[in-house]
Amino acid sequence: MGRAFVYVILGGGVAAGYAALEFTKKGVSNGELCIISEESVAPYERPALSKGFLLPEAPARLPAFHTCVGANEERLTPKWYKEHGIELILGTRVKSADIRRKTLLTAAGETISYKFLIIATGARALKLEEFGVSGSDAENVCYLRDLADATRLADVMQTSTGGNAVVIGGGYIGMEVAASLVINKINVSMVFPEPHCMGRLFTPKIASYYEEFYKSKGVNFVKGTVLSSFVFDPEGKVTGVDLKDGSSLPADLVVVGIGIRPNTGLFEGQLTLEKGGIKVNSLLQTSNSSVYAVGDVASFPVKIFGESRRLEHVDAARKSARHAVAAIMEPDTTPEFDYLPFFYSRVFSFSWQFYGDNLGEVIYFGDFSGTSFGAYWVHKGHLVGSFLEGGSKEEYEAIARVTRLKPAIDDLSELERQGLGFVVGL
Ligand code: FAD
Ligand code: NAD
Ligand code: ISD
């Protein structure tokens, strides 16, 4: 048994939703496009899962955060897909792909063929077992990648009010979930191996600003060590964690955010891989001309850096998805994808944005004892990255605009003196 489509999007996450909207803008016909997703719901804005979804009062719930509300565009409900003749094949895992025959085989045994395939399979959360620690399947050990994870985490949080949570990992998930746990009146310890939080992006000075605030909210930072094992009660519930430094922490709830791996497995040996993802060119096309890859799973040329990167952020997923659709539907007029990396987070009442690359010397500006400050990264005489906490819409737009220009910086002390004024003035 089987079905045939002109366009197939494999994966039903952020990139899939934005690709679907773009297909309709470019004029896809009824029945030409399908989305196949292991998840049982239509594409949604994944970032909501560690923020609004975990609020104690009026938490965000579907259908409120289906794509593409995160970019202030239409909210694509299941009804929208139906009305636009797009087949949503949900709750369906693709278990193998045959690039030569242009077919996908689902776990239910259906063969789906395509003329063009967009791979938007995203990533999976790394498990503690991959680091030699067992216990991930205990009822109060939570990961956070999809709606099912978030629903379980919200349930466990509800029963843990006033109790103790241990957050394993000091990256994006660790920081955002720790803030949500505090807001839910749960005591938090954060455990991670680095000397400071958000090691991939923050400098020690930026990290210290946020860590001090978290500490003022009662968060206990346990740095430079990792989990060695869980302590279980007779029912198999985790009651504590033992750390490699010999200390122990009590736990009613454990949240694990120790990074991701892109879902490339179906295509290994069939498409060229790079930097842990699927290698694409500047039109998001893989080593097979009928197959495109977008979002977390794609390693694409970032023109401004002159090298390929795999970015794990929602803005890249949205924009790469739209661009791939344009390249498929309007091949003669679609330019190269010219993307400026953009990362952001919102925790408590903080809100920061980062554009570009965190490479080279760091020049700080603003008031680190107040509510607005930032930093520039200067590499080989050019401004290559900008970070801003507590900026206005216009200020964020200014750091994005100027970072894209990669202006020459002759005098670092003058850049420091001008601070935010440097970008606002350009
Ligand atoms: P995903 O959104 O992960 O979608 C992949 C889809 O493919 C899923 O539906 C999955 O089930 C499906 N799939 C995979 N394999 C198969 C298969 N074999 N068969 C069928 N379906 C399959 N980024 C930011 O920039 N800002 C944020 O604030 C932010 N917050 C986040 C909060 C959380 C909790 C998480 C987990 C991520 C967050 N991110 C954030 C990252 C951002 O969500 C991702 O970069 C983005 O979702 C990537 O989109 P994607 O479509 O590539 O992958
Ligand atoms: P991450 O890469 O941001 O952070 C991983 C953290 O786990 C790091 O602190 C790392 O040192 C730590 N770690 C690694 N191995 C460990 C171990 N064995 N024991 C303890 N700690 C360990 O990944 P994440 O926080 O898991 O986030 C997952 C994905 O979700 C990423 O792609 C991220 O970009 C995305 N995300 C993004 C946002 C955002 O952009 N605002 C928010 C949430 C999630
Ligand atoms: O995907 C990412 C991410 O989360 C970062 O912090 O890329 C960056 C780099 O690690 C820093 O430029």
Short mmCIF file of N, CA and C and ligand atoms in Angstrom, two decimals, residues 47 50-51 123 125-126 128 131 144-145 168-176 191-194 196-200 225-227 256-260 296 310-314 343-346 352, ligand 2:
data_model
loop_
_atom_site.label_atom_id
_atom_site.label_comp_id
_atom_site.label_asym_id
_atom_site.label_seq_id
_atom_site.Cartn_x
_atom_site.Cartn_y
_atom_site.Cartn_z
N PRO A 47 9.71 26.36 21.24
CA PRO A 47 10.22 27.17 22.35
C PRO A 47 9.21 27.38 23.48
N SER A 50 9.40 25.25 27.12
CA SER A 50 10.22 25.52 28.31
C SER A 50 9.87 26.87 28.92
N LYS A 51 8.85 27.52 28.38
CA LYS A 51 8.50 28.87 28.86
C LYS A 51 7.01 28.87 29.25
N ALA A 123 15.97 17.06 16.08
CA ALA A 123 16.98 16.41 16.92
C ALA A 123 16.30 15.69 18.07
N ALA A 125 16.84 14.50 22.30
CA ALA A 125 17.60 14.84 23.51
C ALA A 125 18.60 13.73 23.80
N LEU A 126 19.81 14.10 24.17
CA LEU A 126 20.80 13.10 24.61
C LEU A 126 20.33 12.50 25.92
N LEU A 128 21.06 10.28 29.56
CA LEU A 128 22.13 10.03 30.54
C LEU A 128 22.81 8.69 30.30
N PHE A 131 26.00 8.52 28.71
CA PHE A 131 27.15 8.92 29.52
C PHE A 131 27.37 7.92 30.66
N LEU A 144 13.18 17.16 27.99
CA LEU A 144 12.25 18.12 27.38
C LEU A 144 12.60 18.35 25.92
N ARG A 145 11.90 17.64 25.06
CA ARG A 145 12.08 17.87 23.62
C ARG A 145 10.75 18.10 22.92
N ILE A 168 19.97 18.80 35.60
CA ILE A 168 21.27 18.32 35.10
C ILE A 168 21.53 19.02 33.77
N GLY A 169 22.58 19.84 33.72
CA GLY A 169 22.91 20.59 32.50
C GLY A 169 22.68 22.07 32.72
N GLY A 170 23.63 22.87 32.25
CA GLY A 170 23.56 24.32 32.46
C GLY A 170 23.44 25.07 31.16
N GLY A 171 22.80 24.45 30.16
CA GLY A 171 22.61 25.11 28.87
C GLY A 171 21.23 25.75 28.80
N TYR A 172 20.68 25.79 27.58
CA TYR A 172 19.39 26.46 27.37
C TYR A 172 18.27 25.81 28.18
N ILE A 173 18.15 24.47 28.07
CA ILE A 173 17.07 23.79 28.79
C ILE A 173 17.26 23.99 30.29
N GLY A 174 18.49 23.79 30.77
CA GLY A 174 18.76 23.92 32.20
C GLY A 174 18.34 25.29 32.72
N MET A 175 18.76 26.34 32.03
CA MET A 175 18.48 27.69 32.52
C MET A 175 16.98 28.03 32.44
N GLU A 176 16.34 27.66 31.32
CA GLU A 176 14.92 28.02 31.17
C GLU A 176 14.04 27.20 32.10
N VAL A 191 23.25 21.25 38.21
CA VAL A 191 24.53 20.54 38.18
C VAL A 191 25.05 20.53 36.75
N PHE A 192 26.26 21.04 36.54
CA PHE A 192 26.86 20.96 35.20
C PHE A 192 28.38 20.99 35.29
N PRO A 193 29.03 20.45 34.26
CA PRO A 193 30.49 20.28 34.36
C PRO A 193 31.32 21.55 34.17
N GLU A 194 30.75 22.56 33.50
CA GLU A 194 31.55 23.75 33.18
C GLU A 194 31.67 24.70 34.39
N HIS A 196 30.80 27.81 34.34
CA HIS A 196 29.64 28.71 34.38
C HIS A 196 28.55 28.23 33.44
N CYS A 197 27.36 28.80 33.63
CA CYS A 197 26.21 28.39 32.81
C CYS A 197 26.38 28.85 31.36
N MET A 198 25.61 28.24 30.47
CA MET A 198 25.55 28.63 29.04
C MET A 198 26.94 28.73 28.42
N GLY A 199 27.73 27.70 28.71
CA GLY A 199 29.14 27.70 28.29
C GLY A 199 29.36 27.87 26.80
N ARG A 200 28.37 27.48 25.98
CA ARG A 200 28.56 27.58 24.53
C ARG A 200 28.52 29.03 24.05
N THR A 225 31.10 19.37 38.04
CA THR A 225 30.90 17.95 38.32
C THR A 225 29.68 17.44 37.54
N VAL A 226 29.53 16.14 37.52
CA VAL A 226 28.37 15.54 36.84
C VAL A 226 27.77 14.46 37.74
N LEU A 227 26.62 14.00 37.32
CA LEU A 227 25.92 12.95 38.03
C LEU A 227 26.70 11.63 37.95
N VAL A 256 16.63 16.73 32.94
CA VAL A 256 17.91 16.51 32.25
C VAL A 256 17.92 17.30 30.94
N GLY A 257 18.90 18.17 30.79
CA GLY A 257 19.08 18.92 29.53
C GLY A 257 20.55 18.95 29.19
N ILE A 258 21.03 17.86 28.58
CA ILE A 258 22.47 17.71 28.37
C ILE A 258 22.83 17.69 26.88
N GLY A 259 22.02 18.39 26.10
CA GLY A 259 22.32 18.53 24.68
C GLY A 259 21.52 17.60 23.80
N ILE A 260 21.74 17.73 22.50
CA ILE A 260 20.94 16.97 21.52
C ILE A 260 21.82 16.30 20.48
N ASP A 296 17.24 22.09 12.63
CA ASP A 296 18.32 21.55 13.48
C ASP A 296 19.18 20.49 12.79
N ARG A 310 25.82 24.09 11.88
CA ARG A 310 24.52 23.48 12.18
C ARG A 310 24.00 24.24 13.38
N LEU A 311 22.91 24.94 13.24
CA LEU A 311 22.40 25.79 14.32
C LEU A 311 21.17 25.12 14.93
N GLU A 312 21.05 25.24 16.24
CA GLU A 312 19.96 24.54 16.95
C GLU A 312 18.97 25.54 17.49
N HIS A 313 18.51 26.44 16.62
CA HIS A 313 17.65 27.54 17.10
C HIS A 313 16.48 27.77 16.16
N VAL A 314 15.42 28.31 16.75
CA VAL A 314 14.15 28.37 16.05
C VAL A 314 14.16 29.32 14.85
N PHE A 343 20.26 33.96 18.26
CA PHE A 343 19.83 33.16 19.42
C PHE A 343 19.19 34.09 20.43
N TYR A 344 18.26 33.58 21.21
CA TYR A 344 17.64 34.41 22.26
C TYR A 344 17.15 33.52 23.38
N SER A 345 16.87 34.13 24.51
CA SER A 345 16.17 33.41 25.57
C SER A 345 15.39 34.41 26.41
N ARG A 346 14.39 33.89 27.08
CA ARG A 346 13.61 34.69 28.04
C ARG A 346 13.46 33.86 29.30
N TRP A 352 17.23 38.29 26.43
CA TRP A 352 18.45 38.65 25.71
C TRP A 352 18.39 38.18 24.28
P1 NAD B 2 22.85 22.74 25.50
O1 NAD B 2 23.83 22.27 24.52
O2 NAD B 2 22.40 24.16 25.46
O3 NAD B 2 23.39 22.49 26.96
C1 NAD B 2 23.82 21.24 27.41
C2 NAD B 2 24.33 21.37 28.82
O4 NAD B 2 24.53 20.08 29.39
C3 NAD B 2 25.67 22.08 28.95
O5 NAD B 2 25.68 22.87 30.13
C4 NAD B 2 26.63 20.91 29.10
O6 NAD B 2 27.80 21.17 29.71
C5 NAD B 2 25.81 20.00 29.97
N1 NAD B 2 26.24 18.61 29.93
C6 NAD B 2 26.69 17.91 28.88
N2 NAD B 2 26.93 16.65 29.26
C7 NAD B 2 26.61 16.56 30.57
C8 NAD B 2 26.61 15.52 31.52
N3 NAD B 2 27.01 14.28 31.22
N4 NAD B 2 26.18 15.80 32.77
C9 NAD B 2 25.77 17.04 33.10
N5 NAD B 2 25.74 18.06 32.24
C10 NAD B 2 26.15 17.81 30.99
O7 NAD B 2 21.61 21.74 25.35
P2 NAD B 2 20.21 21.71 26.11
O8 NAD B 2 20.18 22.74 27.18
O9 NAD B 2 19.96 20.29 26.44
O10 NAD B 2 19.20 22.17 24.99
C11 NAD B 2 18.77 21.22 24.02
C12 NAD B 2 18.46 21.90 22.70
O11 NAD B 2 17.36 22.76 22.86
C13 NAD B 2 19.59 22.73 22.13
O12 NAD B 2 19.60 22.53 20.76
C14 NAD B 2 19.17 24.14 22.41
O13 NAD B 2 19.66 25.05 21.46
C15 NAD B 2 17.67 24.04 22.35
N6 NAD B 2 17.04 25.05 23.20
C16 NAD B 2 17.22 26.35 22.84
C17 NAD B 2 16.65 27.33 23.62
C18 NAD B 2 16.88 28.76 23.21
O14 NAD B 2 17.46 28.98 22.15
N7 NAD B 2 16.42 29.73 24.00
C19 NAD B 2 15.89 27.01 24.73
C20 NAD B 2 15.73 25.66 25.07
C21 NAD B 2 16.31 24.69 24.28
#
